[in-house]
Backbone as ProteinMPNN parsed JSONL, in Angstrom:
{"seq_chain_A": "XXXXXXXXXXXXXXXXXXXXXXXXXXXXXXXXXXXXXXXXXXXXXXXXXXXXXXXXXXXXXXXXXXXXXXXXXXXXXXXXXXXXXXXXXXXXXXXXXXXXXXXXXXXXXXXXXXXXXXXXXXXXXXXXXXXXXXXXXXXXXXXXXXXXXXXXXXXXXXXXXXXXXXXXXXXXXXX", "coords_chain_A": {"N_chain_A": [[-3.754, -32.686, 19.996], [-1.61, -32.943, 18.155], [-1.198, -35.542, 15.792], [-0.153, -39.207, 14.317], [-1.9, -42.025, 12.064], [-1.509, -45.485, 11.848], [-2.687, -48.12, 10.381], [-3.735, -50.847, 12.286], [-4.464, -53.41, 11.45], [-6.02, -55.162, 9.676], [-8.565, -56.031, 7.231], [-10.517, -59.124, 6.623], [-12.991, -59.856, 5.93], [-15.289, -60.889, 3.726], [-16.567, -60.651, 0.635], [-19.53, -59.902, -0.896], [-21.251, -60.331, -4.715], [-23.614, -58.997, -6.177], [-25.924, -60.981, -8.919], [-27.737, -61.937, -11.289], [-29.439, -64.718, -11.595], [-30.258, -66.157, -13.407], [-28.279, -66.547, -15.85], [-25.672, -65.874, -14.689], [-24.76, -63.874, -14.448], [-23.236, -60.321, -14.186], [-25.014, -57.998, -11.563], [-25.047, -54.266, -12.251], [-25.289, -51.21, -11.083], [-26.087, -48.141, -12.659], [-25.946, -44.74, -13.031], [-27.526, -42.475, -13.547], [-29.372, -39.344, -14.753], [-32.36, -37.827, -12.729], [-33.082, -35.532, -14.526], [-32.895, -35.52, -17.285], [-32.033, -38.238, -17.837], [-30.012, -39.088, -18.552], [-26.599, -41.752, -19.039], [-24.21, -41.741, -16.643], [-20.657, -40.836, -16.242], [-18.085, -40.887, -13.713], [-16.801, -38.232, -13.742], [-18.836, -36.244, -14.246], [-20.105, -36.329, -12.108], [-21.466, -34.407, -9.539], [-21.457, -33.106, -5.838], [-23.905, -31.484, -3.846], [-26.391, -29.6, -1.505], [-29.252, -29.864, -0.649], [-31.58, -27.713, -0.725], [-34.325, -27.167, -0.443], [-37.498, -28.807, -1.75], [-37.172, -28.806, -4.32], [-34.908, -27.549, -4.857], [-31.628, -27.469, -5.773], [-28.246, -26.668, -4.138], [-25.562, -26.587, -5.807], [-22.193, -27.876, -4.86], [-18.332, -27.526, -4.529], [-15.78, -29.426, -5.421], [-13.114, -29.004, -4.36], [-13.811, -26.657, -3.05], [-15.05, -28.091, -0.302], [-12.952, -29.183, -0.136], [-11.195, -27.046, 0.84], [-12.634, -26.369, 3.736], [-11.556, -26.742, 6.915], [-11.826, -29.421, 9.442], [-12.447, -29.822, 12.883], [-10.944, -31.752, 13.917], [-8.634, -32.167, 12.282], [-5.876, -32.724, 12.075], [-5.182, -33.343, 14.858], [-6.79, -35.233, 17.94], [-9.786, -34.858, 20.233], [-10.353, -35.24, 22.744], [-13.21, -36.402, 24.708], [-14.244, -37.531, 26.632], [-13.856, -39.92, 29.622], [-13.408, -43.311, 30.203], [-14.123, -46.461, 32.673], [-12.268, -48.813, 32.138], [-12.422, -51.778, 32.047], [-15.155, -51.304, 31.385], [-15.614, -51.035, 29.244], [-16.361, -53.193, 25.784], [-13.734, -55.035, 24.872], [-13.981, -56.56, 22.442], [-16.281, -55.565, 20.98], [-15.164, -53.319, 20.276], [-13.037, -53.257, 18.849], [-13.066, -52.934, 15.498], [-11.309, -51.965, 12.491], [-8.469, -50.536, 13.905], [-6.08, -48.425, 14.869], [-2.71, -47.179, 14.959], [-1.4, -44.759, 17.229], [1.179, -42.353, 16.583], [2.944, -39.687, 17.978], [3.282, -36.448, 16.338], [6.079, -34.829, 15.759], [8.164, -33.377, 17.614], [6.978, -31.07, 19.726], [4.507, -32.306, 20.07], [4.987, -35.184, 21.639], [5.252, -34.63, 24.032], [2.662, -34.716, 25.431], [2.006, -36.284, 24.388], [2.632, -38.675, 25.723], [2.299, -37.919, 27.976], [-0.63, -38.464, 27.978], [-1.133, -41.315, 27.266], [0.547, -42.518, 29.584], [-1.325, -41.49, 32.044], [-4.276, -42.846, 31.105], [-3.276, -45.259, 31.153], [-2.492, -45.704, 33.843], [-4.588, -44.789, 35.226], [-6.375, -47.007, 34.357], [-8.286, -46.73, 32.41], [-9.815, -46.049, 29.557], [-10.229, -43.606, 27.031], [-12.839, -41.671, 25.291], [-12.823, -40.438, 22.065], [-12.568, -37.883, 19.556], [-12.233, -37.888, 16.35], [-10.154, -37.185, 12.868], [-10.712, -38.379, 9.933], [-10.511, -39.533, 6.645], [-11.525, -37.648, 6.07], [-13.867, -37.466, 7.693], [-16.187, -37.093, 10.838], [-14.948, -39.073, 12.948], [-16.134, -40.972, 16.065], [-14.215, -42.635, 18.387], [-12.316, -45.018, 20.658], [-9.512, -44.598, 22.484], [-6.814, -46.363, 23.43], [-4.51, -47.102, 25.726], [-0.933, -48.841, 25.464], [1.326, -50.761, 25.288], [3.889, -48.872, 25.156], [2.497, -47.211, 23.139], [-0.405, -45.742, 21.85], [-3.643, -47.055, 21.26], [-6.255, -46.421, 19.097], [-9.488, -47.136, 18.191], [-12.123, -48.375, 16.358], [-16.285, -48.399, 16.667], [-17.72, -50.857, 16.142], [-20.756, -51.888, 14.577], [-23.696, -52.807, 16.168], [-25.617, -55.55, 16.377], [-28.906, -55.375, 15.168], [-31.175, -55.611, 17.369], [-34.161, -56.372, 16.906], [-33.978, -59.306, 15.269], [-33.902, -61.504, 16.964], [-32.418, -63.12, 17.676], [-30.21, -65.224, 20.186], [-27.496, -66.236, 22.193], [-27.655, -68.075, 23.482], [-29.062, -69.715, 21.675], [-29.696, -72.502, 19.695], [-28.519, -74.907, 18.07], [-29.181, -75.176, 13.972], [-32.298, -77.212, 13.126], [-31.487, -79.155, 10.648], [-29.31, -79.254, 7.706], [-29.055, -76.189, 6.581], [-30.08, -75.673, 2.146], [-28.292, -75.901, -0.341], [-27.513, -73.678, -2.489], [-27.884, -74.036, -6.183]], "CA_chain_A": [[-2.3, -32.82, 20.254], [-1.4, -33.659, 16.681], [-0.752, -37.412, 15.535], [-0.425, -39.745, 12.82], [-2.939, -42.435, 12.458], [-0.987, -45.973, 11.286], [-3.606, -49.38, 10.393], [-2.964, -51.535, 13.09], [-6.172, -54.304, 11.236], [-6.417, -55.493, 7.87], [-10.151, -56.612, 6.734], [-10.648, -60.061, 6.278], [-15.192, -59.576, 5.49], [-15.834, -61.25, 2.345], [-17.672, -59.359, 0.03], [-20.401, -60.643, -2.131], [-21.405, -59.796, -5.497], [-25.429, -59.344, -7.203], [-25.87, -61.831, -9.856], [-28.532, -62.586, -12.318], [-29.446, -66.265, -11.404], [-30.891, -67.203, -13.992], [-27.482, -66.857, -16.383], [-24.769, -65.681, -13.329], [-24.129, -61.896, -14.805], [-22.758, -59.148, -12.749], [-26.052, -57.047, -11.907], [-24.803, -53.222, -12.242], [-25.81, -50.212, -10.581], [-26.046, -46.978, -13.735], [-25.575, -43.099, -12.405], [-28.713, -41.653, -13.898], [-30.043, -38.044, -14.547], [-33.242, -37.751, -12.947], [-33.763, -34.188, -15.349], [-33.008, -36.094, -18.903], [-32.146, -39.893, -18.601], [-28.237, -39.558, -19.471], [-25.878, -42.433, -18.171], [-23.244, -40.135, -16.261], [-19.553, -41.011, -15.804], [-17.954, -40.098, -12.145], [-16.526, -37.371, -13.708], [-19.623, -35.989, -14.307], [-21.118, -36.099, -11.01], [-20.583, -33.459, -8.043], [-22.331, -32.485, -4.638], [-24.845, -30.897, -4.321], [-26.596, -29.474, -0.534], [-31.174, -29.621, -1.294], [-32.488, -26.324, 0.213], [-35.481, -27.538, -0.584], [-37.596, -29.959, -2.826], [-36.78, -27.946, -6.046], [-33.257, -26.198, -5.392], [-30.322, -28.0, -4.736], [-26.853, -25.661, -4.375], [-23.819, -27.083, -5.996], [-20.635, -27.933, -4.172], [-17.489, -28.176, -5.105], [-14.599, -30.96, -4.051], [-12.245, -27.655, -4.528], [-14.694, -25.871, -1.317], [-15.033, -29.164, 0.084], [-11.036, -29.73, 0.414], [-10.893, -25.629, 2.054], [-12.807, -26.341, 4.806], [-11.291, -27.945, 7.897], [-11.83, -30.285, 9.879], [-12.024, -29.217, 13.712], [-10.264, -32.721, 14.217], [-8.091, -33.227, 11.482], [-4.801, -32.846, 12.575], [-5.678, -33.463, 16.131], [-7.954, -35.368, 18.659], [-10.341, -34.073, 21.133], [-11.008, -35.966, 24.175], [-14.572, -36.083, 25.468], [-14.502, -38.656, 28.112], [-13.343, -40.966, 30.236], [-14.379, -43.853, 30.89], [-13.314, -47.224, 33.153], [-11.902, -49.635, 30.805], [-13.205, -52.645, 32.491], [-17.102, -50.959, 31.066], [-15.716, -51.212, 27.762], [-16.118, -54.391, 25.798], [-12.578, -54.924, 23.49], [-14.266, -57.015, 21.072], [-17.295, -54.328, 20.448], [-14.66, -51.621, 19.878], [-12.022, -53.866, 18.028], [-13.057, -52.905, 14.509], [-10.418, -50.223, 11.989], [-7.609, -49.921, 14.887], [-4.656, -47.462, 14.699], [-1.618, -46.955, 16.005], [-1.019, -43.089, 17.265], [2.173, -41.489, 17.281], [2.879, -37.863, 18.231], [3.342, -35.942, 15.568], [6.669, -34.264, 15.976], [8.478, -33.544, 19.221], [5.688, -30.734, 20.407], [3.623, -33.341, 20.842], [5.324, -35.988, 22.431], [4.963, -35.155, 25.957], [0.89, -34.43, 25.467], [0.906, -37.858, 24.278], [3.154, -39.566, 26.762], [1.365, -37.807, 29.428], [-2.571, -39.25, 28.144], [-1.007, -42.574, 27.688], [0.762, -43.008, 31.146], [-2.244, -41.627, 32.325], [-4.883, -44.25, 30.613], [-2.426, -46.656, 31.899], [-2.081, -45.669, 35.443], [-5.767, -44.859, 36.052], [-7.113, -48.076, 34.474], [-9.461, -45.746, 32.081], [-10.171, -45.576, 28.083], [-10.379, -42.098, 26.521], [-13.55, -41.776, 24.086], [-12.173, -39.709, 21.316], [-13.829, -37.369, 18.164], [-10.581, -37.485, 15.526], [-10.588, -36.809, 11.74], [-10.786, -39.876, 9.171], [-11.159, -40.224, 5.98], [-12.713, -36.728, 5.35], [-14.91, -37.58, 7.965], [-14.922, -36.968, 11.968], [-15.773, -40.154, 14.099], [-15.901, -41.246, 17.669], [-13.129, -43.631, 18.701], [-11.959, -45.25, 21.704], [-8.099, -44.65, 22.54], [-6.023, -46.816, 24.88], [-2.567, -47.608, 25.607], [-1.151, -50.3, 24.595], [2.356, -50.639, 25.243], [4.55, -48.145, 24.282], [1.651, -47.117, 22.038], [-1.782, -45.518, 21.929], [-4.648, -47.744, 20.189], [-7.436, -45.806, 18.022], [-10.335, -48.295, 17.652], [-13.559, -48.184, 16.061], [-16.658, -49.12, 17.429], [-18.578, -51.995, 15.728], [-21.903, -51.198, 15.177], [-23.959, -53.64, 17.427], [-25.837, -56.502, 15.458], [-29.963, -55.38, 15.195], [-31.941, -56.063, 18.538], [-35.209, -57.537, 16.682], [-33.444, -60.39, 14.921], [-34.267, -62.55, 17.79], [-31.136, -64.792, 17.825], [-29.187, -65.103, 20.923], [-26.503, -66.645, 21.949], [-27.81, -69.318, 23.473], [-29.975, -70.265, 20.717], [-29.673, -73.815, 19.271], [-28.283, -74.529, 16.479], [-30.781, -75.506, 13.338], [-31.73, -78.865, 13.102], [-31.089, -79.793, 9.212], [-28.332, -78.032, 7.44], [-28.968, -75.022, 4.661], [-30.168, -75.936, 1.776], [-27.269, -75.273, -0.99], [-27.846, -72.465, -3.9], [-27.282, -74.77, -7.089]], "C_chain_A": [[-1.978, -33.206, 18.445], [-0.623, -35.227, 16.618], [-0.818, -38.09, 14.24], [-1.117, -41.397, 13.45], [-2.232, -43.709, 11.155], [-2.372, -47.138, 11.425], [-2.562, -50.392, 11.331], [-3.868, -52.997, 12.876], [-6.041, -54.375, 10.146], [-7.91, -56.24, 7.981], [-10.079, -57.795, 6.15], [-12.266, -60.471, 5.708], [-14.69, -60.117, 4.566], [-17.336, -60.443, 2.107], [-18.537, -60.168, -1.35], [-20.754, -59.662, -3.431], [-23.123, -59.939, -6.003], [-24.807, -60.066, -8.157], [-27.375, -61.693, -10.722], [-28.58, -64.025, -12.294], [-29.367, -67.565, -12.235], [-29.149, -67.594, -15.115], [-25.408, -66.008, -15.908], [-24.037, -64.167, -13.449], [-24.549, -61.242, -14.313], [-24.248, -58.295, -12.905], [-24.62, -55.17, -11.522], [-25.805, -52.017, -11.574], [-25.67, -48.585, -11.905], [-26.5, -45.77, -12.617], [-26.486, -42.782, -13.038], [-29.098, -40.081, -13.793], [-31.567, -37.823, -14.162], [-34.045, -36.589, -14.236], [-34.082, -35.548, -16.68], [-32.501, -37.767, -18.925], [-30.797, -40.024, -18.842], [-28.08, -40.813, -17.885], [-24.891, -41.332, -17.839], [-21.754, -41.301, -15.838], [-19.433, -40.566, -14.172], [-16.938, -38.804, -12.456], [-17.31, -36.543, -14.031], [-20.572, -35.944, -13.249], [-20.248, -35.306, -9.531], [-21.472, -34.158, -7.016], [-22.806, -31.857, -4.933], [-25.787, -30.731, -2.999], [-28.467, -28.895, -1.405], [-31.268, -28.899, 0.27], [-33.185, -26.869, 0.571], [-36.51, -28.334, -2.074], [-37.177, -29.687, -4.394], [-35.793, -27.575, -6.122], [-32.361, -26.798, -4.428], [-28.584, -26.663, -5.064], [-25.934, -26.325, -4.674], [-22.61, -27.006, -4.781], [-19.214, -28.775, -4.246], [-16.297, -28.66, -4.093], [-13.847, -29.826, -3.605], [-13.236, -26.735, -2.816], [-14.667, -26.929, -0.557], [-13.395, -29.041, 0.921], [-10.668, -27.77, 1.415], [-11.471, -25.752, 3.483], [-12.648, -27.802, 5.741], [-11.731, -27.949, 8.611], [-11.428, -29.682, 11.194], [-10.34, -30.305, 14.163], [-9.153, -33.458, 13.218], [-6.757, -32.911, 11.511], [-4.575, -33.142, 14.407], [-7.035, -34.528, 16.863], [-8.662, -34.977, 19.668], [-10.742, -35.489, 21.986], [-12.673, -35.708, 24.734], [-14.842, -36.635, 26.331], [-13.854, -39.142, 28.505], [-13.576, -41.587, 30.033], [-13.158, -45.256, 31.507], [-13.176, -48.461, 32.145], [-12.194, -50.685, 31.214], [-14.879, -52.534, 31.992], [-17.003, -50.905, 29.692], [-15.535, -52.61, 27.009], [-15.276, -54.386, 24.76], [-13.101, -55.755, 22.546], [-14.934, -55.942, 20.082], [-16.809, -53.543, 19.965], [-13.411, -51.616, 19.309], [-11.688, -53.28, 16.308], [-11.761, -51.308, 14.1], [-9.551, -49.602, 13.456], [-6.581, -49.408, 13.907], [-3.542, -47.646, 15.337], [-1.196, -45.347, 16.018], [0.385, -43.061, 17.583], [2.067, -40.487, 17.48], [3.822, -37.005, 17.141], [4.868, -34.974, 15.853], [7.152, -34.002, 17.99], [7.643, -32.266, 19.781], [4.485, -31.297, 21.174], [3.641, -34.832, 21.143], [4.959, -35.617, 24.187], [3.104, -35.292, 25.963], [0.958, -35.69, 25.409], [1.696, -38.66, 24.964], [2.515, -39.376, 27.746], [-0.51, -38.462, 29.524], [-1.86, -40.888, 28.396], [-0.846, -42.436, 28.84], [-0.557, -43.004, 32.16], [-3.486, -42.729, 32.107], [-4.657, -44.933, 31.99], [-2.627, -46.885, 33.434], [-3.458, -45.562, 36.214], [-6.851, -45.996, 35.132], [-8.356, -48.035, 33.207], [-8.676, -45.477, 30.153], [-10.527, -44.263, 27.597], [-11.398, -42.042, 25.303], [-12.667, -40.156, 23.337], [-12.846, -39.545, 19.985], [-11.691, -36.901, 17.628], [-11.446, -38.019, 13.805], [-10.31, -38.228, 10.468], [-11.102, -40.684, 7.762], [-12.216, -39.001, 5.498], [-13.606, -35.919, 6.699], [-14.776, -37.662, 10.071], [-15.667, -37.965, 12.36], [-15.765, -39.899, 15.711], [-14.663, -42.59, 17.637], [-13.245, -43.75, 20.368], [-10.301, -45.252, 21.585], [-7.826, -45.312, 24.155], [-5.171, -46.665, 24.581], [-2.301, -48.848, 25.874], [0.145, -50.434, 24.199], [3.237, -49.732, 25.522], [3.721, -46.805, 23.384], [0.349, -46.218, 22.597], [-2.343, -45.999, 20.601], [-5.687, -46.401, 20.026], [-8.121, -46.855, 17.957], [-11.685, -47.875, 17.657], [-14.647, -48.855, 16.194], [-17.488, -49.839, 16.347], [-19.679, -51.645, 15.683], [-22.893, -52.725, 15.956], [-25.392, -54.53, 16.012], [-27.64, -56.018, 15.797], [-30.997, -56.19, 16.435], [-33.27, -57.077, 17.776], [-35.19, -58.843, 15.951], [-33.734, -61.381, 15.667], [-33.013, -63.583, 18.06], [-30.124, -63.937, 18.969], [-28.293, -66.094, 21.03], [-26.283, -68.034, 22.388], [-29.12, -69.936, 22.75], [-29.207, -71.83, 20.501], [-29.045, -73.873, 18.708], [-29.321, -75.455, 15.48], [-30.762, -77.099, 13.351], [-31.381, -79.631, 12.138], [-30.313, -78.167, 9.112], [-29.183, -77.255, 6.168], [-29.481, -75.57, 3.814], [-28.976, -75.363, 0.755], [-27.53, -74.399, -2.401], [-26.793, -74.094, -4.999], [-26.96, -73.772, -8.334]], "O_chain_A": [[-2.649, -34.098, 17.926], [0.264, -35.747, 17.295], [-1.411, -37.656, 13.253], [-1.015, -41.877, 14.579], [-2.235, -43.424, 9.958], [-3.058, -47.083, 12.446], [-1.359, -50.646, 11.263], [-4.041, -53.718, 13.859], [-5.917, -53.311, 9.539], [-8.175, -56.99, 8.921], [-9.56, -57.756, 5.034], [-12.448, -61.5, 5.056], [-13.487, -59.907, 4.415], [-18.335, -60.0, 2.674], [-18.165, -60.761, -2.363], [-20.611, -58.443, -3.337], [-23.67, -61.034, -6.133], [-23.6, -60.026, -8.394], [-28.045, -60.861, -10.11], [-27.75, -64.616, -12.985], [-28.989, -68.736, -12.195], [-28.813, -68.777, -15.175], [-24.419, -65.777, -16.605], [-23.154, -63.595, -12.81], [-25.706, -61.131, -13.906], [-24.666, -57.95, -14.01], [-23.66, -55.134, -10.752], [-27.031, -52.086, -11.661], [-24.654, -47.976, -11.569], [-27.219, -45.913, -11.627], [-25.67, -42.694, -13.956], [-29.113, -39.605, -12.657], [-32.267, -37.608, -15.151], [-35.17, -36.727, -14.718], [-35.088, -36.226, -16.889], [-32.602, -38.437, -19.953], [-30.384, -41.07, -19.343], [-28.609, -40.945, -16.782], [-24.724, -40.297, -18.485], [-21.891, -42.368, -15.24], [-20.339, -40.061, -13.51], [-16.294, -38.351, -11.509], [-16.643, -35.542, -14.292], [-21.73, -35.569, -13.43], [-19.207, -35.459, -8.894], [-22.038, -35.248, -7.105], [-22.656, -31.328, -6.034], [-26.369, -31.813, -2.929], [-28.754, -28.042, -2.246], [-31.153, -29.171, 1.465], [-33.16, -27.284, 1.729], [-36.102, -28.309, -3.235], [-36.954, -30.457, -5.328], [-35.38, -27.176, -7.211], [-32.222, -26.8, -3.205], [-28.188, -26.103, -6.086], [-25.295, -26.792, -3.732], [-22.357, -26.075, -4.017], [-18.965, -29.974, -4.118], [-15.974, -28.507, -2.915], [-13.898, -29.607, -2.395], [-12.773, -26.457, -1.71], [-13.875, -26.596, 0.325], [-12.986, -28.881, 2.071], [-9.99, -27.588, 2.426], [-10.82, -25.257, 4.403], [-13.053, -28.962, 5.667], [-12.273, -26.919, 9.015], [-10.371, -29.052, 11.194], [-9.221, -29.93, 14.513], [-8.817, -34.642, 13.193], [-6.478, -32.795, 10.318], [-3.448, -33.014, 14.885], [-8.139, -34.548, 16.318], [-7.811, -34.499, 20.418], [-11.36, -36.499, 21.648], [-13.032, -34.601, 25.136], [-15.818, -36.269, 26.985], [-12.782, -39.073, 27.904], [-14.47, -41.339, 29.225], [-11.971, -45.336, 31.19], [-14.113, -48.894, 31.475], [-12.546, -51.095, 30.108], [-15.693, -53.441, 32.165], [-17.977, -50.764, 28.953], [-14.626, -53.309, 27.459], [-15.667, -53.886, 23.705], [-12.462, -55.617, 21.503], [-14.546, -55.534, 18.987], [-17.436, -52.816, 19.195], [-12.702, -50.621, 19.161], [-10.551, -53.171, 15.848], [-11.443, -50.304, 14.739], [-9.836, -48.536, 14.001], [-6.292, -49.715, 12.75], [-3.51, -48.351, 16.346], [-0.749, -44.771, 15.026], [0.844, -43.586, 18.598], [0.963, -40.021, 17.201], [5.048, -37.004, 17.243], [4.425, -33.979, 16.427], [6.645, -34.33, 19.063], [7.596, -32.602, 20.964], [3.839, -31.034, 22.189], [2.686, -35.594, 20.991], [4.541, -36.276, 25.139], [2.537, -36.13, 26.663], [0.238, -36.393, 26.117], [1.317, -39.806, 24.721], [2.096, -40.282, 28.467], [-1.262, -38.747, 30.456], [-2.004, -41.532, 29.435], [-1.859, -42.211, 29.502], [-0.901, -43.951, 32.867], [-3.639, -43.515, 33.042], [-5.208, -45.116, 33.075], [-2.853, -47.931, 34.044], [-3.651, -45.984, 37.354], [-8.065, -45.821, 35.233], [-9.157, -48.949, 33.014], [-7.623, -45.0, 29.729], [-11.586, -43.945, 28.137], [-10.897, -42.355, 24.223], [-12.145, -39.199, 23.909], [-13.455, -40.411, 19.356], [-10.708, -36.282, 18.037], [-12.457, -38.661, 13.521], [-9.307, -38.916, 10.655], [-11.615, -41.79, 7.592], [-13.262, -39.129, 4.862], [-13.922, -34.743, 6.876], [-13.777, -38.079, 10.657], [-16.89, -37.94, 12.228], [-15.464, -38.89, 16.348], [-14.497, -43.328, 16.665], [-13.883, -43.038, 21.144], [-9.795, -45.871, 20.648], [-8.226, -45.073, 25.295], [-4.763, -46.218, 23.509], [-3.019, -49.736, 26.336], [0.406, -50.302, 23.004], [3.445, -49.895, 26.724], [4.23, -45.728, 23.074], [0.213, -46.076, 23.812], [-2.0, -45.735, 19.449], [-5.769, -45.519, 20.88], [-7.439, -47.823, 17.62], [-12.299, -47.26, 18.527], [-14.488, -50.048, 15.933], [-17.98, -49.033, 15.557], [-20.028, -50.986, 16.662], [-22.179, -53.709, 16.152], [-25.844, -53.977, 15.01], [-27.864, -56.351, 16.96], [-31.463, -57.312, 16.236], [-33.367, -58.281, 18.014], [-36.218, -59.519, 15.937], [-33.88, -62.417, 15.018], [-32.976, -64.669, 18.638], [-29.565, -62.841, 18.924], [-28.182, -66.882, 20.091], [-25.426, -68.863, 22.08], [-30.018, -70.548, 23.329], [-28.227, -72.163, 21.167], [-28.542, -72.778, 18.452], [-30.109, -76.273, 15.955], [-29.854, -77.919, 13.489], [-30.959, -80.754, 12.411], [-30.37, -77.045, 9.616], [-29.736, -77.705, 5.165], [-29.753, -76.641, 4.357], [-28.648, -74.215, 1.053], [-27.777, -75.088, -3.391], [-25.782, -74.759, -4.774], [-26.39, -74.201, -9.337]]}, "name": "protein", "num_of_chains": 1, "seq": "XXXXXXXXXXXXXXXXXXXXXXXXXXXXXXXXXXXXXXXXXXXXXXXXXXXXXXXXXXXXXXXXXXXXXXXXXXXXXXXXXXXXXXXXXXXXXXXXXXXXXXXXXXXXXXXXXXXXXXXXXXXXXXXXXXXXXXXXXXXXXXXXXXXXXXXXXXXXXXXXXXXXXXXXXXXXXXX"}
């Protein structure tokens, strides 16, 4: 079913820069060649496939652009899951409203949306976004379908739990 993606939410994430503690200078990463040590600009950098430790095959952007993704203009439904078994908070990152791409796609779009709504299910779907295939959850939302990307789970080894008491003293602030 050909579809169009439209952003349903925007990111409100806070990002930090790495700085030199002594003088607050910004830390930068330079891209250098392992062979001659030259500092490279973005237009001098390409991609390659490592066949073995000593052999890399260069891959051009033109070659990559010609390779079609199977889900470039469609969504592949992988499975159906009862809606009450899905944590809406866990699967709320990067949501997109889907619309049918033309009159041919309208009928399957409406049928899928109504089937999900009537059976109280969500679909696990594979789609292409920004040149990569990804899994997401497809759910009905009014007269639309919403595709949500899963958020990564926090590592289990952090020891943090929901019932953990707050720290007894505030953390010191950096000066």
